């Protein structure tokens, strides 16, 4: 295995910094090393401050990537790290393409979204990467009986990469509770990625993402998220206070 990523703390939440996340995950696959990947942004960081269960799951995860612009700016300004943002959807896409080209036997499973979304996402990827071995899909809306059937399906199939799109914090908590079903798998919480791959939603234009304004496009698509977006200025304020406190302590 290559050397482990550097670990930094963003308001008490760990973030792993490295140059090649997909390559590291491919090594995990080759060594059958079970891995939980968390895609951290400012909103999730603020949720973790109030949700001890979520905070514990993030601390226990093997890989926490800097998904949000706020987290990246925090690492750049406070730790002087030349870190690049790694959106979870782009990490998942790169990993799926690499698997389709280099590890064609790897079993992939999509879980989450409204009825039909995961299936449409799988259809999309079967066109994008014909050699990708997608062994199953399951909607994120289901009864307790269907949940039990999902557990049985995962146990029987033993997929090696499981993409979970249930939203934060549900997907992180669900992964932590069910990793034992496929202990050697890579589990990634992909949020709304399944919706984008299925065509149900569109991703923000690149120029918004390049200017750290992808959150604005999400708010435009889902105006009901405005309360959750209040976490962004809260995160910025806490980061500013932390920086002042740190400078005072140093001087």
Coordinates of C-alpha atoms in Angstrom, one line a residue:
X1 CA 0.0 0.0 0.0
X2 CA 1.1 3.6 -0.7
X3 CA 1.7 5.8 2.3
X4 CA -1.5 6.9 4.2
X5 CA -2.9 10.4 3.6
X6 CA -2.1 13.3 5.9
X7 CA -4.8 14.0 8.4
X8 CA -5.9 17.5 9.4
X9 CA -8.7 18.8 11.7
X10 CA -11.4 21.0 10.4
X11 CA -13.2 22.3 13.5
X12 CA -12.5 19.0 15.2
X13 CA -13.5 16.8 12.2
X14 CA -10.7 14.9 10.4
X15 CA -9.9 15.4 6.7
X16 CA -7.5 13.3 4.8
X17 CA -5.3 15.1 2.3
X18 CA -3.5 13.3 -0.5
X19 CA -2.8 13.7 -4.3
X20 CA -4.5 10.6 -5.7
X21 CA -7.7 9.5 -3.9
X22 CA -8.9 7.2 -6.7
X23 CA -5.5 5.4 -6.9
X24 CA -5.5 4.9 -3.1
X25 CA -9.0 3.4 -3.3
X26 CA -8.0 1.1 -6.1
X27 CA -5.2 -0.2 -3.9
X28 CA -7.8 -0.8 -1.1
X29 CA -9.8 -2.8 -3.7
X30 CA -6.7 -4.9 -4.6
X31 CA -6.0 -5.7 -1.0
X32 CA -9.7 -6.3 -0.1
X33 CA -9.4 -3.5 2.5
X34 CA -12.8 -2.4 3.7
X35 CA -13.1 1.4 3.4
X36 CA -15.8 4.0 4.3
X37 CA -15.4 7.2 2.2
X38 CA -17.0 10.4 3.6
X39 CA -17.3 13.5 1.4
X40 CA -17.0 16.3 3.8
X41 CA -18.3 19.9 3.3
X42 CA -19.1 22.8 5.6
X43 CA -22.7 21.7 6.0
X44 CA -21.8 18.2 7.2
X45 CA -19.1 19.7 9.5
X46 CA -21.7 21.8 11.2
X47 CA -24.1 18.9 11.4
X48 CA -21.4 16.8 13.1
X49 CA -21.0 19.5 15.8
X50 CA -24.6 18.8 16.8
X51 CA -24.9 15.1 16.0
X52 CA -22.5 13.0 18.0
X53 CA -23.4 9.8 16.1
X54 CA -22.5 11.5 12.8
X55 CA -19.2 12.9 14.3
X56 CA -18.2 9.4 15.5
X57 CA -18.9 7.9 12.0
X58 CA -16.7 10.5 10.3
X59 CA -13.9 10.0 12.9
X60 CA -14.1 6.2 12.3
X61 CA -14.1 6.5 8.4
X62 CA -10.9 5.4 6.7
X63 CA -11.1 8.3 4.2
X64 CA -12.6 11.7 4.6
X65 CA -12.1 13.8 1.4
X66 CA -12.4 17.6 1.1
X67 CA -15.6 17.8 -0.9
X68 CA -16.8 21.3 -0.1
X69 CA -15.2 24.7 -1.0
X70 CA -15.4 25.8 2.7
X71 CA -13.3 22.8 3.8
X72 CA -10.7 23.4 1.1
X73 CA -10.4 27.1 2.0
X74 CA -10.1 26.2 5.7
X75 CA -7.2 23.9 4.9
X76 CA -5.5 26.4 2.6
X77 CA -5.8 29.4 5.0
X78 CA -5.2 27.7 8.3
X79 CA -2.8 24.9 7.4
X80 CA -1.2 26.4 4.2
X81 CA -2.0 23.2 2.4
X82 CA -2.0 23.2 -1.4
X83 CA -5.1 21.1 -1.4
X84 CA -7.5 20.8 -4.2
X85 CA -11.3 20.3 -3.8
X86 CA -12.3 16.7 -4.5
X87 CA -16.1 16.6 -5.2
X88 CA -17.5 13.2 -4.2
X89 CA -19.3 12.8 -7.6
X90 CA -16.0 13.3 -9.4
X91 CA -14.2 10.8 -7.2
X92 CA -16.9 8.2 -7.7
X93 CA -16.9 8.8 -11.5
X94 CA -13.1 8.5 -11.7
X95 CA -13.2 5.4 -9.6
X96 CA -15.9 3.7 -11.7
X97 CA -14.1 4.5 -14.9
X98 CA -10.8 3.1 -13.6
X99 CA -12.5 0.0 -12.4
X100 CA -14.2 -0.5 -15.8
X101 CA -10.8 -0.3 -17.4
X102 CA -8.4 -1.9 -15.0
X103 CA -10.4 -4.1 -12.6
X104 CA -13.3 -5.3 -14.7
X105 CA -14.4 -8.1 -12.4
X106 CA -15.1 -5.7 -9.5
X107 CA -18.7 -5.9 -8.4
X108 CA -20.5 -2.5 -8.0
X109 CA -23.9 -1.8 -6.3
X110 CA -26.0 1.4 -6.4
X111 CA -28.3 2.2 -3.5
X112 CA -30.4 5.3 -2.9
X113 CA -32.6 7.8 -4.6
X114 CA -36.3 7.7 -5.5
X115 CA -37.8 4.6 -7.1
X116 CA -36.1 4.0 -10.4
X117 CA -33.3 6.5 -9.9
X118 CA -30.6 3.9 -9.0
X119 CA -31.6 1.8 -12.0
X120 CA -31.4 4.7 -14.4
X121 CA -28.0 5.6 -12.9
X122 CA -26.8 2.1 -13.5
X123 CA -28.1 2.2 -17.1
X124 CA -26.1 5.5 -17.6
X125 CA -22.9 3.9 -16.3
X126 CA -23.4 0.8 -18.4
X127 CA -23.3 3.1 -21.4
X128 CA -20.3 5.1 -20.1
X129 CA -18.3 2.1 -19.1
X130 CA -19.6 -1.1 -20.8
X131 CA -17.1 -3.3 -18.9
X132 CA -18.3 -2.1 -15.5
X133 CA -19.8 -4.9 -13.5
X134 CA -22.9 -3.5 -11.8
X135 CA -24.4 -6.4 -10.0
X136 CA -27.5 -4.6 -8.5
X137 CA -29.4 -1.5 -7.5
X138 CA -32.0 -0.6 -4.9
X139 CA -34.2 2.4 -4.2
X140 CA -33.7 4.5 -1.1
X141 CA -37.4 4.5 -0.4
X142 CA -38.6 1.1 0.9
X143 CA -40.4 -0.7 3.7
X144 CA -38.6 -2.4 6.6
X145 CA -39.3 -5.7 4.9
X146 CA -37.6 -4.5 1.7
X147 CA -34.7 -3.2 3.8
X148 CA -34.2 -6.7 5.2
X149 CA -34.2 -8.1 1.7
X150 CA -31.6 -5.5 0.7
X151 CA -29.4 -6.7 3.6
X152 CA -29.8 -10.3 2.3
X153 CA -29.0 -9.2 -1.2
X154 CA -25.8 -7.5 -0.2
X155 CA -24.7 -10.4 1.9
X156 CA -25.2 -12.8 -1.0
X157 CA -23.7 -10.6 -3.8
X158 CA -20.8 -9.2 -1.7
X159 CA -20.3 -6.2 -4.0
X160 CA -16.8 -4.6 -3.7
X161 CA -17.9 -1.0 -4.3
X162 CA -21.2 0.3 -2.9
X163 CA -22.4 3.8 -3.7
X164 CA -25.0 5.0 -1.2
X165 CA -27.1 8.1 -2.1
X166 CA -29.4 8.7 0.8
X167 CA -28.3 12.3 1.7
X168 CA -26.5 13.5 4.8
X169 CA -26.4 12.3 7.5
X170 CA -28.6 9.3 6.7
X171 CA -26.1 7.7 4.2
X172 CA -23.2 8.0 6.6
X173 CA -25.1 6.5 9.5
X174 CA -26.5 3.7 7.3
X175 CA -23.1 2.8 6.0
X176 CA -21.6 2.6 9.5
X177 CA -24.5 0.4 10.6
X178 CA -24.3 -2.0 7.7
X179 CA -20.6 -2.3 6.8
X180 CA -20.5 -5.7 8.4
X181 CA -22.6 -7.0 5.5
X182 CA -19.7 -6.5 3.1
X183 CA -16.6 -6.0 5.3
X184 CA -14.2 -5.9 2.4
X185 CA -16.1 -3.3 0.3
X186 CA -15.5 0.3 -0.4
X187 CA -18.6 2.3 0.7
X188 CA -19.0 5.8 -0.5
X189 CA -21.8 8.3 0.4
X190 CA -22.5 10.0 -2.9
X191 CA -25.4 12.2 -1.9
X192 CA -27.3 13.4 -5.0
X193 CA -24.9 11.8 -7.6
X194 CA -27.4 9.1 -8.4
X195 CA -30.0 11.8 -9.3
X196 CA -27.5 13.4 -11.7
X197 CA -26.4 10.2 -13.3
X198 CA -30.0 9.2 -13.8
X199 CA -30.9 12.5 -15.5
X200 CA -33.3 13.5 -12.7
X201 CA -31.2 16.6 -11.9
X202 CA -28.3 18.5 -13.4
X203 CA -25.0 19.4 -11.9
X204 CA -23.9 23.1 -11.5
X205 CA -22.1 24.6 -14.5
X206 CA -18.3 24.4 -14.1
X207 CA -17.8 28.1 -13.7
X208 CA -19.9 28.1 -10.6
X209 CA -17.9 25.2 -9.1
X210 CA -14.7 26.9 -10.1
X211 CA -15.8 30.0 -8.1
X212 CA -16.9 28.1 -5.1
X213 CA -20.6 28.8 -5.8
X214 CA -21.9 25.3 -6.5
X215 CA -24.0 25.6 -3.3
X216 CA -25.9 28.5 -5.0
X217 CA -27.0 26.3 -7.9
X218 CA -28.1 23.6 -5.4
X219 CA -30.2 26.1 -3.6
X220 CA -31.7 27.2 -6.9
X221 CA -32.6 23.5 -7.7
X222 CA -33.8 22.8 -4.1
X223 CA -35.0 26.0 -2.4
X224 CA -36.2 24.0 0.5
X225 CA -32.6 23.6 1.5
X226 CA -32.3 27.2 2.6
X227 CA -32.3 26.4 6.3
X228 CA -29.5 23.9 5.9
X229 CA -27.5 26.5 3.9
X230 CA -27.4 28.6 7.0
X231 CA -24.6 26.3 8.1
X232 CA -22.3 27.9 5.5
X233 CA -22.0 31.4 7.1
X234 CA -21.9 29.6 10.5
X235 CA -18.9 27.6 9.3
X236 CA -17.2 30.7 7.9
X237 CA -17.6 32.6 11.2
X238 CA -16.3 29.7 13.3
X239 CA -13.3 29.3 10.9
X240 CA -12.6 33.1 11.2
X241 CA -12.8 33.0 15.0
X242 CA -10.5 29.9 15.1
X243 CA -8.0 31.7 12.9
X244 CA -7.9 34.7 15.2
X245 CA -7.6 32.6 18.3
X246 CA -4.8 30.6 16.7
X247 CA -2.9 33.8 15.8
X248 CA -3.4 35.2 19.2
X249 CA -2.0 32.0 20.8
X250 CA 1.0 32.0 18.5
X251 CA 1.8 35.7 19.1

